[in-house]
Tab-separated table of C-alpha atoms and ligand atoms in Angstrom:
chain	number	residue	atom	x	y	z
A	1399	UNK	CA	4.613	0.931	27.264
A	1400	UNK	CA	5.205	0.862	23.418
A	1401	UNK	CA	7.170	3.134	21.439
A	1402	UNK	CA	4.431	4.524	18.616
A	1403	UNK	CA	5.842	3.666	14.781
A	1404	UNK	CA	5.064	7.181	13.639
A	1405	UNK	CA	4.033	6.664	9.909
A	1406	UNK	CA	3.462	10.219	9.409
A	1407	UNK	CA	6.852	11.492	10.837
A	1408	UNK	CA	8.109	8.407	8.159
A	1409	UNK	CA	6.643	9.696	5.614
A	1410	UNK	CA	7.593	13.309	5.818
A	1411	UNK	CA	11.214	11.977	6.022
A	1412	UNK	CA	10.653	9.960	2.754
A	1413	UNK	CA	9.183	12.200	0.692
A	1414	UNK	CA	11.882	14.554	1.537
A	1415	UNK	CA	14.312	11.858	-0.336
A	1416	UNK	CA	12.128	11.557	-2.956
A	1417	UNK	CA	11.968	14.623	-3.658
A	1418	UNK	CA	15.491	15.000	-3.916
A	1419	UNK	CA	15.683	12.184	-6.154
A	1420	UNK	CA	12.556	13.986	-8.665
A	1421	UNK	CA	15.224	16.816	-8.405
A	1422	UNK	CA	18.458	15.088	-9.851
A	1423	UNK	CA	15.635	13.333	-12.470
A	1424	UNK	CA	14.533	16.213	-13.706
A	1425	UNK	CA	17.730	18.240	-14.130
A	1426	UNK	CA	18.448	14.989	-16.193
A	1427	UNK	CA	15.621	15.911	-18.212
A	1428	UNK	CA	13.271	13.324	-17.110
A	1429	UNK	CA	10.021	14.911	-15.406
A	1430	UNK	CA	8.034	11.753	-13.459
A	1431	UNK	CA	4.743	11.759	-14.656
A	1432	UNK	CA	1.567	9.698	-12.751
A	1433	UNK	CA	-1.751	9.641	-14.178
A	1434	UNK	CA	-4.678	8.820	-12.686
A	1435	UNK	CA	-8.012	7.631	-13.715
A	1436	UNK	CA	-10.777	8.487	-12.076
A	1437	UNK	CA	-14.453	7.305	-13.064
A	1438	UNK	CA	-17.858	8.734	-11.467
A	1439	UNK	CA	-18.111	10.508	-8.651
A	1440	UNK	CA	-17.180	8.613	-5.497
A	1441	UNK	CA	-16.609	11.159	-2.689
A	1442	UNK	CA	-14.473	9.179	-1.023
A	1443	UNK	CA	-12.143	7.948	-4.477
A	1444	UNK	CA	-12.139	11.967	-5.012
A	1445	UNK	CA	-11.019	12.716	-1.682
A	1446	UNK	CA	-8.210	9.413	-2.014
A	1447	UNK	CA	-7.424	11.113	-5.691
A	1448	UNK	CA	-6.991	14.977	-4.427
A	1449	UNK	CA	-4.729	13.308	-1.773
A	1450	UNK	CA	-2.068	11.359	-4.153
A	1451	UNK	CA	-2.080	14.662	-6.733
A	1452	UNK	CA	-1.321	16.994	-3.634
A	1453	UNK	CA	1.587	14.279	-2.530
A	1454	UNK	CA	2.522	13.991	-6.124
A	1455	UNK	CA	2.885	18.421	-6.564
A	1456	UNK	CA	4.652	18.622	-3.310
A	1457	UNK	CA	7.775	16.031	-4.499
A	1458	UNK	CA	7.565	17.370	-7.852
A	1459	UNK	CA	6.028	14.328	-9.415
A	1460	UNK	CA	3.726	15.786	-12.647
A	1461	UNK	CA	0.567	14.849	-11.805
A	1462	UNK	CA	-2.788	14.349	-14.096
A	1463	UNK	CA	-5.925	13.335	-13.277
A	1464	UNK	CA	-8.061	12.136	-16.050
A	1465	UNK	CA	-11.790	12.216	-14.683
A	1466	UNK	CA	-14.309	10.070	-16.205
A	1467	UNK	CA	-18.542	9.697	-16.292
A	1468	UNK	CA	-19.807	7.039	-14.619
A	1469	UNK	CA	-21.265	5.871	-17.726
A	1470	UNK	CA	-18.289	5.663	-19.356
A	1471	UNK	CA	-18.159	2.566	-21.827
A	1472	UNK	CA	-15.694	0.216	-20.958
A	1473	UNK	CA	-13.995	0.639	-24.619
A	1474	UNK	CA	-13.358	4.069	-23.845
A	1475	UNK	CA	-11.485	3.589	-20.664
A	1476	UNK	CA	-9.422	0.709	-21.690
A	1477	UNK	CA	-8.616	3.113	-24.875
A	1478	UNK	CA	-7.261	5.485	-21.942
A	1479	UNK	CA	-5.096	3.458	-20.771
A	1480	UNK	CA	-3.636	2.421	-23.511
A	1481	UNK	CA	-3.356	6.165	-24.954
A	1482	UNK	CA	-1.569	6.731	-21.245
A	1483	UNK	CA	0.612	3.178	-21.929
A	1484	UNK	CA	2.337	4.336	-25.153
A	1485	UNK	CA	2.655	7.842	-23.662
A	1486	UNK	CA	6.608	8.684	-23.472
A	1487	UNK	CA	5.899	11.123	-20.724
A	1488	UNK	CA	3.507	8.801	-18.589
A	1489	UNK	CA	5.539	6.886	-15.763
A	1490	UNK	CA	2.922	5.875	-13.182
A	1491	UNK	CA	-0.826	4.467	-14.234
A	1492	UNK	CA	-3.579	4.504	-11.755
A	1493	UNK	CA	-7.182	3.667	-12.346
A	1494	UNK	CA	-8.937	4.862	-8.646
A	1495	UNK	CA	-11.031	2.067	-7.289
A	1496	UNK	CA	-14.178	0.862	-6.869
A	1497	UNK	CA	-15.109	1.457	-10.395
A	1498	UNK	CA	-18.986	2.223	-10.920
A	1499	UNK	CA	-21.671	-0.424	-11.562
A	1500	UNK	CA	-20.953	-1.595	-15.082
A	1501	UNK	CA	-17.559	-1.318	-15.515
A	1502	UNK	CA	-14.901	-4.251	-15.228
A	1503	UNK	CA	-11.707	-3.736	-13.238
A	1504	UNK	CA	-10.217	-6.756	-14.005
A	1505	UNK	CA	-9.273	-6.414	-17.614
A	1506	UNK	CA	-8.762	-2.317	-17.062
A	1507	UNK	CA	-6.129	-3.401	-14.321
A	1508	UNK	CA	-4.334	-5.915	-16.842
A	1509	UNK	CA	-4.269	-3.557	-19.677
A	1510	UNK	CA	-1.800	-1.354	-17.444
A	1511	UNK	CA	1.823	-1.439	-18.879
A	1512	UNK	CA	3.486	-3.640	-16.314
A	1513	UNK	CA	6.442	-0.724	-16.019
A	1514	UNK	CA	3.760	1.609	-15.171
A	1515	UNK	CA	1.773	-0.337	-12.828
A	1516	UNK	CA	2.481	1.739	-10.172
A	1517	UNK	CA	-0.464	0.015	-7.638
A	1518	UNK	CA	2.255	-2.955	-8.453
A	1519	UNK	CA	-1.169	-5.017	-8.752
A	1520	UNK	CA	-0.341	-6.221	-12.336
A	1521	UNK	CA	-0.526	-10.023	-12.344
A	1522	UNK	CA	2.583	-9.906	-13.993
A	1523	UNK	CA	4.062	-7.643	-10.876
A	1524	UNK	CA	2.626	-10.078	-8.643
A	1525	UNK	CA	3.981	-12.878	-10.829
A	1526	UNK	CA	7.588	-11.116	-10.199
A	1527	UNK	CA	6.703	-10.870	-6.319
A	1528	UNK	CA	5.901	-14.467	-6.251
A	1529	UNK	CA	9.104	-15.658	-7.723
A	1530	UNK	CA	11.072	-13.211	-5.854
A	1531	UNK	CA	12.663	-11.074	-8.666
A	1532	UNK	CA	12.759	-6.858	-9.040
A	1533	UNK	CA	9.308	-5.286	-9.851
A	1534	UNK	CA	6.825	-2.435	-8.788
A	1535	UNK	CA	5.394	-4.028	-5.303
A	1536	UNK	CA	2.081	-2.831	-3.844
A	1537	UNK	CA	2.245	0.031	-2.387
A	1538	UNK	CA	0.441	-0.225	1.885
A	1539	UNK	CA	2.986	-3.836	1.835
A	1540	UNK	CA	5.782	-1.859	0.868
A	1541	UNK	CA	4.807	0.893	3.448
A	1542	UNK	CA	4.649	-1.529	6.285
A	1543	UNK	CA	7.813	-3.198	4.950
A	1544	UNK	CA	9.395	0.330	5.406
A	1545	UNK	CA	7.704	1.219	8.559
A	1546	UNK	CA	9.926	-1.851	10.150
A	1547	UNK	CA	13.071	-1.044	8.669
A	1548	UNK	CA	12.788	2.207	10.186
A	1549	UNK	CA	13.226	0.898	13.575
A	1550	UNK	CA	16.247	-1.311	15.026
A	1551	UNK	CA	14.989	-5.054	14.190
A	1552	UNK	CA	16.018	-7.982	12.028
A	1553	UNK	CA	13.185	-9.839	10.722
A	1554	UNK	CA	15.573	-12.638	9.597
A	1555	UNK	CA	14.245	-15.803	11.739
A	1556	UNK	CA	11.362	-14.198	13.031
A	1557	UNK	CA	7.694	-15.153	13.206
A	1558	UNK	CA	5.242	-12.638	11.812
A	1559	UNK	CA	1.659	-13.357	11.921
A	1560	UNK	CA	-0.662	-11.578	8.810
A	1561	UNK	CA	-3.920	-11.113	9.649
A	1562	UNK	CA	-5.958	-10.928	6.179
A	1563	UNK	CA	-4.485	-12.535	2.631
A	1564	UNK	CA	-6.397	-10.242	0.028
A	1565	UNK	CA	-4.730	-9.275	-2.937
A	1566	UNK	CA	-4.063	-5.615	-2.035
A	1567	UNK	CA	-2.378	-5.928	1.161
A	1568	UNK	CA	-2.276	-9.716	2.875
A	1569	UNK	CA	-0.804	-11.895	0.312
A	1570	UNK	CA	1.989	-9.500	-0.756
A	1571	UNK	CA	2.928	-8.675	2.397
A	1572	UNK	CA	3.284	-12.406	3.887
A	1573	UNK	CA	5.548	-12.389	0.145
A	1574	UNK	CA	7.268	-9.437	1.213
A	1575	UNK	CA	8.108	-10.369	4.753
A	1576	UNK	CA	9.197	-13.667	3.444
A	1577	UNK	CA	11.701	-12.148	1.152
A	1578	UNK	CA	13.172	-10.927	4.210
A	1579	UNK	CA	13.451	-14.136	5.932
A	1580	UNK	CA	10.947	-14.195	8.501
A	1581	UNK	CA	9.049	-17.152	8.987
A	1582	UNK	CA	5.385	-16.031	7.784
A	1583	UNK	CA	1.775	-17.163	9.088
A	1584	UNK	CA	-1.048	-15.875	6.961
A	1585	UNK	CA	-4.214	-16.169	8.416
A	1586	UNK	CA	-7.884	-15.516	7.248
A	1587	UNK	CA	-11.672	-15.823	8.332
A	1588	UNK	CA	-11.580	-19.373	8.291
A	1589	UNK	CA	-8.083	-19.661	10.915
A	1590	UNK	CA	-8.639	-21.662	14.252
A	1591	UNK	CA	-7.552	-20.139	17.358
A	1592	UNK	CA	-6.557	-17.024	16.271
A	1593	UNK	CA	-5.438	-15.391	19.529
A	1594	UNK	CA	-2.928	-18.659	20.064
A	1595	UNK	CA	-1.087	-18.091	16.641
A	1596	UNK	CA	-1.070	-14.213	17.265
A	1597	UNK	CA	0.492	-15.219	20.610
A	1598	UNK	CA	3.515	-16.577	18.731
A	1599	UNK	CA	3.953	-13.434	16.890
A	1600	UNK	CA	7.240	-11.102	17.073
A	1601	UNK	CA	5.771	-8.875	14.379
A	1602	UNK	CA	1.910	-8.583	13.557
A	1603	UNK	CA	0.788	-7.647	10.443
A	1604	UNK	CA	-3.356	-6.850	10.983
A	1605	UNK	CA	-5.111	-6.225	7.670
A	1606	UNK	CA	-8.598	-7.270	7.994
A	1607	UNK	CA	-10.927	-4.330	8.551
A	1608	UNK	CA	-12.797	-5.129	11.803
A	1609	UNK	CA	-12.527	-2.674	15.102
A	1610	UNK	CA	-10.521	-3.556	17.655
A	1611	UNK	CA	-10.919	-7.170	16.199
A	1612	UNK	CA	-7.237	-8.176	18.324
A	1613	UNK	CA	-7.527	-7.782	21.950
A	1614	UNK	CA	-4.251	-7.166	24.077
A	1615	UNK	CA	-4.283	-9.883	25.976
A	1616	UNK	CA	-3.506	-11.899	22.602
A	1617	UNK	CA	-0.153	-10.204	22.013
A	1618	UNK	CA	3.519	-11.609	22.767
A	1619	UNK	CA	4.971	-8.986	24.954
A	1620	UNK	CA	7.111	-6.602	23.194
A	1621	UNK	CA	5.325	-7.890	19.979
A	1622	UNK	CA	5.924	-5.265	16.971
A	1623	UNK	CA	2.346	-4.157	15.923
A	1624	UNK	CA	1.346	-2.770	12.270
A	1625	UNK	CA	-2.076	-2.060	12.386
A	1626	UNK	CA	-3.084	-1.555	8.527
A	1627	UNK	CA	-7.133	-2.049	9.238
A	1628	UNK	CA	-8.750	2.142	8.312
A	1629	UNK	CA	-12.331	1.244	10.315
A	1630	UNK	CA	-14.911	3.785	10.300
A	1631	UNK	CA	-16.807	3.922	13.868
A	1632	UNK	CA	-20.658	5.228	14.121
A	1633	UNK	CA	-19.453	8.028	16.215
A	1634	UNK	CA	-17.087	9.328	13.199
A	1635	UNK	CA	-13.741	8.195	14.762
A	1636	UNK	CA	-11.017	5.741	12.478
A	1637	UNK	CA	-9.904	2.774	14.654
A	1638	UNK	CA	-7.474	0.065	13.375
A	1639	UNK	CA	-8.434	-3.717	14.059
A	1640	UNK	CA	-6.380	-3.706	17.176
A	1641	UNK	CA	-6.986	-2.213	19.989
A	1642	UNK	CA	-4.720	0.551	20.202
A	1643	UNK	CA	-4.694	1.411	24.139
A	1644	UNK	CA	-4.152	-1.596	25.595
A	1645	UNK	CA	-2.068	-2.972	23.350
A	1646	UNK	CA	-0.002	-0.045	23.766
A	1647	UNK	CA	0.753	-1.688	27.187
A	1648	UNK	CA	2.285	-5.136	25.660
A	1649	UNK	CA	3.840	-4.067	22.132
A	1650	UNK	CA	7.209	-2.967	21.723
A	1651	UNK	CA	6.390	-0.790	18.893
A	1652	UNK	CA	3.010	0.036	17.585
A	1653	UNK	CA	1.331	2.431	14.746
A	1654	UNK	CA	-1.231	4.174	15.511
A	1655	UNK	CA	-4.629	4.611	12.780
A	1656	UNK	CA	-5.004	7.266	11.913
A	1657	UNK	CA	-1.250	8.180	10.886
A	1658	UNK	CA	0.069	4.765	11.263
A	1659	UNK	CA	0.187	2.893	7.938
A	1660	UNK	CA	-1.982	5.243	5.961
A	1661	UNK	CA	0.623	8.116	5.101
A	1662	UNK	CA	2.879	5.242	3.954
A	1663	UNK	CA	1.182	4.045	1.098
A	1664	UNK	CA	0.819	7.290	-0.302
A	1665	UNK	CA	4.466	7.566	0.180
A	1666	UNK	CA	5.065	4.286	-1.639
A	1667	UNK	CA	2.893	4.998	-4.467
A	1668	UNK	CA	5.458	8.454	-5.077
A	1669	UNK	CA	8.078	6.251	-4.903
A	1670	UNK	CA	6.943	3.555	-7.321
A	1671	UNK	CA	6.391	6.412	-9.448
A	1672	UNK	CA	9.608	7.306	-9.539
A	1673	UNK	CA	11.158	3.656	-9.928
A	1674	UNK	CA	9.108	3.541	-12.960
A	1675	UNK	CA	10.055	7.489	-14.320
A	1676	UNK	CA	14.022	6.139	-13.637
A	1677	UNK	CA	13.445	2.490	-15.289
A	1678	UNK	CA	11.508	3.749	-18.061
A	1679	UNK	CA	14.162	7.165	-18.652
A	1680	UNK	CA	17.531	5.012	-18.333
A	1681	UNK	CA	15.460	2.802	-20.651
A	1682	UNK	CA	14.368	5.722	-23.520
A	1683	UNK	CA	17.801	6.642	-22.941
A	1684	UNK	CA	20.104	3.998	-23.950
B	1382	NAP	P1	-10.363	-7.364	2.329
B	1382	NAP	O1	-10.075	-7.539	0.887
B	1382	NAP	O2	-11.775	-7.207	2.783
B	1382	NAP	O3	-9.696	-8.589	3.107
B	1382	NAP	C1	-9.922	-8.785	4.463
B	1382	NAP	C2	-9.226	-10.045	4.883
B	1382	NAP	O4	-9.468	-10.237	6.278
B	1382	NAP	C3	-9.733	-11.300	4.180
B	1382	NAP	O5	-8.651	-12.086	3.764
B	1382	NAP	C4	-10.554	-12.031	5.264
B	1382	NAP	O6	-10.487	-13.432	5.181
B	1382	NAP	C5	-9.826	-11.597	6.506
B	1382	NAP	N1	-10.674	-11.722	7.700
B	1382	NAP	C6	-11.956	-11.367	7.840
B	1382	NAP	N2	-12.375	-11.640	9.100
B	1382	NAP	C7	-11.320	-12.169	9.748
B	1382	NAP	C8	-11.127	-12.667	11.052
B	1382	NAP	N3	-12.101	-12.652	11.975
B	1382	NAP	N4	-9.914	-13.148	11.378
B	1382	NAP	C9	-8.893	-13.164	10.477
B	1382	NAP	N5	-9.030	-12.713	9.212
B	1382	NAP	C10	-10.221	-12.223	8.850
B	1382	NAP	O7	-9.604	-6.086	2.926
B	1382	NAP	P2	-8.226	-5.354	2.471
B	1382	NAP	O8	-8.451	-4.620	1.224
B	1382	NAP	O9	-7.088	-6.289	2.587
B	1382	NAP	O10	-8.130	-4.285	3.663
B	1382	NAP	C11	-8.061	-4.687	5.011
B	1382	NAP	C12	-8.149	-3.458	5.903
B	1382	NAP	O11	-7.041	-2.623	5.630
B	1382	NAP	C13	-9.393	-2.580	5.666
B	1382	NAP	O12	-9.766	-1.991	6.894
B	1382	NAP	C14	-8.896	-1.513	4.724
B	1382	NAP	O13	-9.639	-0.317	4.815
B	1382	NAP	C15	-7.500	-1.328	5.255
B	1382	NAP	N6	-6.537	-0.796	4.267
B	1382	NAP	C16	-5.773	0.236	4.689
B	1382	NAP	C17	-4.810	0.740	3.842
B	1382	NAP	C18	-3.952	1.857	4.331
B	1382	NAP	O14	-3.268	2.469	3.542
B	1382	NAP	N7	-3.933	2.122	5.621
B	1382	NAP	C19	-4.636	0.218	2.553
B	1382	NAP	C20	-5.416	-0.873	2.162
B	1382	NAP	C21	-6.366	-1.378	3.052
B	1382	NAP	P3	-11.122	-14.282	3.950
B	1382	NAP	O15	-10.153	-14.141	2.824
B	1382	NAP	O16	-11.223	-15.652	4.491
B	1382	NAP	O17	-12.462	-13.642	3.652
């Protein structure tokens, strides 16, 4: 039986740091600011929104939230952003995803000041990652990067498997883990024989997005399990893409979804927000 990698208990514990750390900023003088963009009216990129300003009030992160029509010319938010670039009391950009029909993430997301990229989705951030030098990361790799060190392991040597390479989450993870000397497999729609590689795995990263998609009987024994996948069932309930129960039974350590790997990158995003406020303060200061 597993011991559960309690991302919510993780968090808490975090944030309590962080907060700490707004504290000392701000009796510097230095207030962390994050803005965030959000354009139409998504219900779920309101609900996601509402959740990071909460997080952001409760460490003492300033927190604005800049809400845009869905027929919002695409001049008008990339003038945003750079109004919210040159802005001395702006630390953290975010521009809330999907964007409505119409509007162009891609050049919106490179406009972003690189030192406020706080989704650390830049290419230039990712350019960093890449070559292994400092930079804002993305935030649910960074969460599942923290999630490990929180528990007695050494990834140095180690095989971890990555289940997904997108962008957000796959490729900067595999990067991530890599960093930290573990031998990384990154595998996709297109891998062969899936459970054999996952077999080989001491840590498994799953980040795909189908239920229960890795069955138990796939797993190493005593196999450490991050379960990133946030899947929607018809009966209302959130799975991960592994199954949870009986892999409970094989796993050394395992999160659980919900309250696994979700309350992390929240987390993360705070604290890229307040890499950024201390980077771009000791900066203004000199
Ligand atoms: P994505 O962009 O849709 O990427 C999914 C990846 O899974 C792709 O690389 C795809 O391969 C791969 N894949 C699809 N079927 C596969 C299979 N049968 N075997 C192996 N790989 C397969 O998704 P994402 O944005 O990375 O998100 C992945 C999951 O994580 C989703 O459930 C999402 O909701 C969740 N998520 C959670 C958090 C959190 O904070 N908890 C944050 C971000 C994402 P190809 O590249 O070949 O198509």
């Amino acid at each position: 039986m597993s011991a559960i990698l309690d991302g919510k208990a993780l968090a808490q514990k975090l944030r309590q740091e962080l907060k700490s750390e707004v504290d000392a900023l701000i009796a510097k003088g230095c207030v962390p600011g994050l803005d965030v963009i959000l354009v139409g009216d998504d219900p779920a990129s309101e609900v996601y929104v509402r959740n990071k300003h909460l997080a952001c009030e409760k460490v003492g992160i300033r927190s604005t939230v800049h809400k845009l029509p869905a027929d919002t010319p695409q001049a008008d938010l990339e003038a945003l952003i750079q109004t919210l670039n040159s802005a001395p009391d702006v630390h953290g950009i975010l521009l809330q995803l999907p964007l409505p029909l119409g509007l162009d993430a891609d050049p919106a997301l490179r406009m972003i000041s690189p030192s406020k990229d706080v989704d650390g989705l830049h290419p230039d951030n990712l350019g960093l990652l890449m070559a292994g030098r400092p930079g804002l990361r993305p935030c649910t790799p960074l969460g599942c990067l923290a999630l490990l060190d929180s528990i007695p392991f050494d990834l140095k040597g180690k095989h971890a498997v990555v289940l997904g390479r997108s962008i957000l989450v796959g490729k900067p993870v595999a990067l991530l883990l890599l960093e930290r000397h573990a031998t990384v497999t990154l595998c996709h729609s297109r891998t062969q024989d899936l459970p054999q590689i996952i077999h080989q795995a001491d840590v498994l990263i799953a980040a795909v997005g189908k239920p229960h998609l890795v069955q138990s009987n796939w797993l190493k024994s005593g196999a450490i399990v991050l379960d990133v996948g946030t899947n929607r069932l018809e009966d209302g309930r959130l799975v991960g893409d592994v199954d949870f129960q009986s892999a409970q039974e094989i796993a050394s350590y395992i999160t659980p979804v919900p309250g696994g790997v979700g309350p992390m990158t929240i987390t993360m995003l705070l604290f890229n927000t307040v890499q950024a406020a201390k980077t771009i303060f000791s900066l203004v200061a000199r």
